[in-house]
Amino acid sequence: MGIVTAMRVEARCVTPLRLPFNKRISLGESAAIWLCGIGAEAAREAAEGLKADGATALMSFGLAGALDSSLRPGDLVLPESIYSDCLLPIDLGWRTRLRQLLPARLRVAGGMLAASTQVLTSATAKQELAQATGACAVDMESGAVAEAAARAGLPFLTVRAISDPVEFSPPSILLGAVRRDGSPDLRRLLPLLLRRSVTFGTLLRLGVDSRAACSTLSTVVRHADTQMGLAPIHSAHTVG
């Protein structure tokens, strides 16, 4: 199992290890994870690297933005297809097996996940993408991983938790204060706060919503680890 994550907060839901950047890390005999950084090109490189090292299935795992106003932070999206430049398939049998292991308290949505080449920073941008694609949520990496899986004939699944609803998005000015792995760059963030270009209230809400999403992802790992190649225990952590 090859698991692609873009950001450290996502990877921490899978393993307590502080992962090296852009490198395959084994999680025992049946799974490996690759922390690739934000964006399609980074995710494509990770998927190809996992494939080259013997992965026989690929999973895109992490956060997503809502395109459907009914989706709230912490809701889980298990899409049945991916919209990139074309429709890309999900392994529906795998999706069903994972879904059956999850607790009933999780709110789970299906439908379509859209791939975006950029972070959507406004409700208008999200609404336009929803109208153009019919998707319920969006991320930047799943499309590239799905394409790599389709080319190789490998099963593919994406597991995504909503971190930002339609009406609230990361401000565009904040994107320059985020490193490739999604961690904050304090040297760039502090001047934004001092100039009040970004408010503490905005950062607080982003943090609360992100924690809700990560709590959901951690719940998926606890309950569906067998479908992620992580069971029975996450003890054999070695660099692959």
Tab-separated table of C-alpha atoms in Angstrom:
chain	number	residue	atom	x	y	z
A	1	MET	CA	0.000	0.000	0.000
A	2	GLY	CA	1.409	3.375	-0.990
A	3	ILE	CA	-0.045	6.330	0.953
A	4	VAL	CA	0.517	9.840	-0.411
A	5	THR	CA	0.180	12.802	1.972
A	6	ALA	CA	0.997	16.405	1.124
A	7	MET	CA	1.285	17.975	4.570
A	8	ARG	CA	2.790	17.067	7.919
A	9	VAL	CA	-0.519	17.486	9.749
A	10	GLU	CA	-1.971	14.817	7.459
A	11	ALA	CA	0.976	12.463	7.857
A	12	ARG	CA	0.770	12.719	11.665
A	13	CYS	CA	-2.694	11.167	11.488
A	14	VAL	CA	-1.073	8.035	10.036
A	15	THR	CA	2.188	7.778	11.991
A	16	PRO	CA	3.836	9.569	14.942
A	17	LEU	CA	7.146	9.569	13.074
A	18	ARG	CA	8.523	12.926	11.969
A	19	LEU	CA	8.886	11.986	8.338
A	20	PRO	CA	11.685	13.191	6.090
A	21	PHE	CA	10.399	15.269	3.225
A	22	ASN	CA	9.829	13.752	-0.206
A	23	LYS	CA	10.975	10.227	0.594
A	24	ARG	CA	9.376	6.805	0.872
A	25	ILE	CA	9.079	5.595	4.459
A	26	SER	CA	8.051	2.053	5.267
A	27	LEU	CA	5.286	1.499	7.810
A	28	GLY	CA	5.906	-2.203	8.210
A	29	GLU	CA	5.548	-5.006	5.708
A	30	SER	CA	2.352	-3.853	4.023
A	31	ALA	CA	2.426	-0.064	3.747
A	32	ALA	CA	4.646	2.885	2.950
A	33	ILE	CA	3.997	6.615	3.187
A	34	TRP	CA	5.398	9.526	1.181
A	35	LEU	CA	5.197	13.108	2.477
A	36	CYS	CA	5.357	14.978	-0.810
A	37	GLY	CA	4.336	18.590	-0.302
A	38	ILE	CA	1.392	20.530	-1.684
A	39	GLY	CA	0.325	20.258	-5.316
A	40	ALA	CA	-0.208	17.877	-8.190
A	41	GLU	CA	3.396	17.650	-9.381
A	42	ALA	CA	4.645	16.737	-5.929
A	43	ALA	CA	1.884	14.130	-5.543
A	44	ARG	CA	2.646	12.668	-8.969
A	45	GLU	CA	6.313	12.269	-8.045
A	46	ALA	CA	5.336	10.556	-4.792
A	47	ALA	CA	2.934	8.176	-6.518
A	48	GLU	CA	5.532	7.257	-9.131
A	49	GLY	CA	8.130	6.717	-6.406
A	50	LEU	CA	5.843	4.457	-4.412
A	51	LYS	CA	4.978	2.545	-7.561
A	52	ALA	CA	8.631	2.098	-8.471
A	53	ASP	CA	9.314	0.706	-4.996
A	54	GLY	CA	6.635	-1.949	-5.357
A	55	ALA	CA	3.329	-0.437	-4.253
A	56	THR	CA	0.411	-2.478	-5.585
A	57	ALA	CA	-2.281	0.044	-4.518
A	58	LEU	CA	-2.251	3.813	-4.027
A	59	MET	CA	-4.128	6.008	-1.557
A	60	SER	CA	-4.366	9.803	-1.407
A	61	PHE	CA	-4.906	10.798	2.228
A	62	GLY	CA	-5.497	14.199	3.774
A	63	LEU	CA	-7.559	17.371	3.909
A	64	ALA	CA	-10.037	18.804	1.425
A	65	GLY	CA	-12.072	21.939	0.887
A	66	ALA	CA	-15.854	21.779	0.712
A	67	LEU	CA	-17.663	22.658	-2.514
A	68	ASP	CA	-21.035	21.585	-1.105
A	69	SER	CA	-22.386	23.951	1.556
A	70	SER	CA	-23.741	21.028	3.590
A	71	LEU	CA	-20.219	19.734	4.264
A	72	ARG	CA	-18.636	20.983	7.481
A	73	PRO	CA	-15.135	20.741	8.974
A	74	GLY	CA	-14.537	17.196	10.162
A	75	ASP	CA	-16.859	15.568	7.634
A	76	LEU	CA	-15.264	12.677	5.763
A	77	VAL	CA	-15.284	12.491	1.973
A	78	LEU	CA	-14.886	9.067	0.363
A	79	PRO	CA	-15.501	9.971	-3.285
A	80	GLU	CA	-16.631	7.503	-5.926
A	81	SER	CA	-14.739	9.314	-8.694
A	82	ILE	CA	-12.162	12.041	-9.238
A	83	TYR	CA	-12.592	14.915	-11.673
A	84	SER	CA	-9.275	16.093	-13.093
A	85	ASP	CA	-9.041	16.780	-16.827
A	86	CYS	CA	-11.178	13.672	-17.144
A	87	LEU	CA	-13.074	11.359	-14.817
A	88	LEU	CA	-10.775	9.003	-12.939
A	89	PRO	CA	-11.932	5.866	-11.125
A	90	ILE	CA	-11.964	4.898	-7.473
A	91	ASP	CA	-11.764	1.227	-6.469
A	92	LEU	CA	-15.343	0.992	-5.208
A	93	GLY	CA	-14.850	-2.409	-3.568
A	94	TRP	CA	-11.964	-1.041	-1.528
A	95	ARG	CA	-14.009	2.047	-0.687
A	96	THR	CA	-16.874	-0.137	0.567
A	97	ARG	CA	-14.592	-2.276	2.724
A	98	LEU	CA	-13.029	0.779	4.346
A	99	ARG	CA	-16.393	2.489	4.820
A	100	GLN	CA	-17.811	-0.534	6.630
A	101	LEU	CA	-15.099	-0.329	9.277
A	102	LEU	CA	-15.823	3.273	10.248
A	103	PRO	CA	-17.897	4.266	13.288
A	104	ALA	CA	-21.462	5.396	12.658
A	105	ARG	CA	-20.776	8.798	14.280
A	106	LEU	CA	-18.658	9.927	11.323
A	107	ARG	CA	-20.474	11.956	8.696
A	108	VAL	CA	-19.419	10.451	5.375
A	109	ALA	CA	-20.055	11.896	1.907
A	110	GLY	CA	-19.577	10.226	-1.455
A	111	GLY	CA	-19.915	11.701	-4.916
A	112	MET	CA	-17.087	13.325	-6.836
A	113	LEU	CA	-13.869	14.995	-5.696
A	114	ALA	CA	-12.426	17.706	-7.940
A	115	ALA	CA	-8.717	18.259	-8.527
A	116	SER	CA	-7.510	21.863	-8.469
A	117	THR	CA	-4.179	23.324	-9.542
A	118	GLN	CA	-4.381	26.008	-6.853
A	119	VAL	CA	-5.718	26.623	-3.368
A	120	LEU	CA	-9.239	28.033	-3.577
A	121	THR	CA	-9.362	31.115	-1.382
A	122	SER	CA	-12.943	32.327	-1.789
A	123	ALA	CA	-16.504	31.069	-1.688
A	124	THR	CA	-16.947	32.313	-5.257
A	125	ALA	CA	-14.086	30.167	-6.555
A	126	LYS	CA	-15.488	27.120	-4.761
A	127	GLN	CA	-18.999	27.713	-6.078
A	128	GLU	CA	-17.710	28.104	-9.629
A	129	LEU	CA	-15.792	24.821	-9.445
A	130	ALA	CA	-18.800	23.052	-7.954
A	131	GLN	CA	-20.992	24.317	-10.778
A	132	ALA	CA	-18.454	23.347	-13.455
A	133	THR	CA	-17.768	19.837	-12.159
A	134	GLY	CA	-20.616	18.728	-9.901
A	135	ALA	CA	-18.028	17.823	-7.251
A	136	CYS	CA	-18.719	18.058	-3.525
A	137	ALA	CA	-15.109	18.705	-2.425
A	138	VAL	CA	-11.703	19.666	-3.783
A	139	ASP	CA	-8.038	18.978	-3.170
A	140	MET	CA	-4.791	19.428	-5.100
A	141	GLU	CA	-3.193	15.970	-4.951
A	142	SER	CA	-5.762	13.210	-5.468
A	143	GLY	CA	-6.097	13.774	-9.205
A	144	ALA	CA	-2.388	13.237	-9.803
A	145	VAL	CA	-2.282	10.091	-7.656
A	146	ALA	CA	-5.408	8.762	-9.375
A	147	GLU	CA	-3.807	9.345	-12.785
A	148	ALA	CA	-0.653	7.474	-11.755
A	149	ALA	CA	-2.736	4.570	-10.458
A	150	ALA	CA	-4.870	4.452	-13.606
A	151	ARG	CA	-1.816	4.391	-15.879
A	152	ALA	CA	-0.350	1.487	-13.919
A	153	GLY	CA	-3.633	-0.397	-13.519
A	154	LEU	CA	-3.435	-0.156	-9.710
A	155	PRO	CA	-6.345	0.142	-7.276
A	156	PHE	CA	-6.817	3.710	-6.029
A	157	LEU	CA	-8.700	5.244	-3.115
A	158	THR	CA	-8.786	8.722	-1.627
A	159	VAL	CA	-9.625	9.520	1.984
A	160	ARG	CA	-10.265	13.214	2.607
A	161	ALA	CA	-11.606	15.175	5.578
A	162	ILE	CA	-13.102	18.640	5.164
A	163	SER	CA	-10.916	21.356	6.675
A	164	ASP	CA	-12.551	24.445	5.185
A	165	PRO	CA	-16.242	24.943	4.398
A	166	VAL	CA	-17.531	26.785	1.349
A	167	GLU	CA	-17.903	30.109	3.154
A	168	PHE	CA	-14.478	30.158	4.830
A	169	SER	CA	-11.149	29.583	3.060
A	170	PRO	CA	-7.463	30.245	3.730
A	171	PRO	CA	-6.753	33.879	2.733
A	172	SER	CA	-4.620	34.126	-0.387
A	173	ILE	CA	-2.078	36.350	1.386
A	174	LEU	CA	-1.461	33.550	3.894
A	175	LEU	CA	-0.261	31.114	1.227
A	176	GLY	CA	3.127	32.807	1.043
A	177	ALA	CA	3.658	32.079	4.737
A	178	VAL	CA	3.249	28.325	4.367
A	179	ARG	CA	6.083	25.921	3.544
A	180	ARG	CA	5.717	23.172	0.934
A	181	ASP	CA	4.845	20.639	3.640
A	182	GLY	CA	2.035	22.850	4.934
A	183	SER	CA	3.828	24.002	8.085
A	184	PRO	CA	3.812	27.747	8.914
A	185	ASP	CA	6.844	29.870	8.089
A	186	LEU	CA	6.945	32.136	11.161
A	187	ARG	CA	9.386	34.573	9.572
A	188	ARG	CA	6.748	35.354	6.963
A	189	LEU	CA	3.676	34.873	9.132
A	190	LEU	CA	4.606	37.264	11.949
A	191	PRO	CA	4.874	40.348	9.688
A	192	LEU	CA	1.423	39.560	8.287
A	193	LEU	CA	0.017	39.480	11.816
A	194	LEU	CA	1.815	42.678	12.819
A	195	ARG	CA	0.452	44.486	9.753
A	196	ARG	CA	-2.965	42.919	10.408
A	197	SER	CA	-2.967	41.500	6.892
A	198	VAL	CA	-4.069	38.286	8.625
A	199	THR	CA	-5.920	38.299	11.943
A	200	PHE	CA	-5.468	36.010	14.914
A	201	GLY	CA	-9.162	35.187	14.587
A	202	THR	CA	-8.618	33.839	11.080
A	203	LEU	CA	-5.680	31.713	12.228
A	204	LEU	CA	-7.698	30.442	15.188
A	205	ARG	CA	-10.570	29.353	12.974
A	206	LEU	CA	-8.216	27.710	10.488
A	207	GLY	CA	-6.620	25.821	13.379
A	208	VAL	CA	-9.937	24.685	14.840
A	209	ASP	CA	-11.241	23.503	11.468
A	210	SER	CA	-7.967	21.731	10.666
A	211	ARG	CA	-8.027	19.922	14.013
A	212	ALA	CA	-11.570	18.740	13.344
A	213	ALA	CA	-10.459	17.326	9.985
A	214	CYS	CA	-7.363	15.687	11.469
A	215	SER	CA	-9.442	14.126	14.243
A	216	THR	CA	-11.566	12.489	11.550
A	217	LEU	CA	-8.514	11.254	9.650
A	218	SER	CA	-7.073	9.778	12.854
A	219	THR	CA	-10.381	8.007	13.463
A	220	VAL	CA	-10.198	6.481	9.981
A	221	VAL	CA	-6.690	5.180	10.708
A	222	ARG	CA	-7.735	3.701	14.064
A	223	HIS	CA	-10.759	1.887	12.678
A	224	ALA	CA	-9.749	1.073	9.087
A	225	ASP	CA	-6.038	0.399	9.461
A	226	THR	CA	-6.472	-3.024	7.867
A	227	GLN	CA	-7.575	-1.307	4.662
A	228	MET	CA	-4.511	0.952	4.777
A	229	GLY	CA	-1.993	-1.851	5.199
A	230	LEU	CA	-1.227	-0.677	8.749
A	231	ALA	CA	-2.622	-3.501	10.900
A	232	PRO	CA	-2.104	-5.189	13.249
A	233	ILE	CA	0.294	-2.691	14.848
A	234	HIS	CA	2.233	0.330	13.627
A	235	SER	CA	5.535	-0.756	15.119
A	236	ALA	CA	7.812	-1.626	12.222
A	237	HIS	CA	8.802	1.865	11.133
A	238	THR	CA	11.923	1.863	9.005
A	239	VAL	CA	13.217	3.945	6.177
A	240	GLY	CA	12.547	2.156	2.902
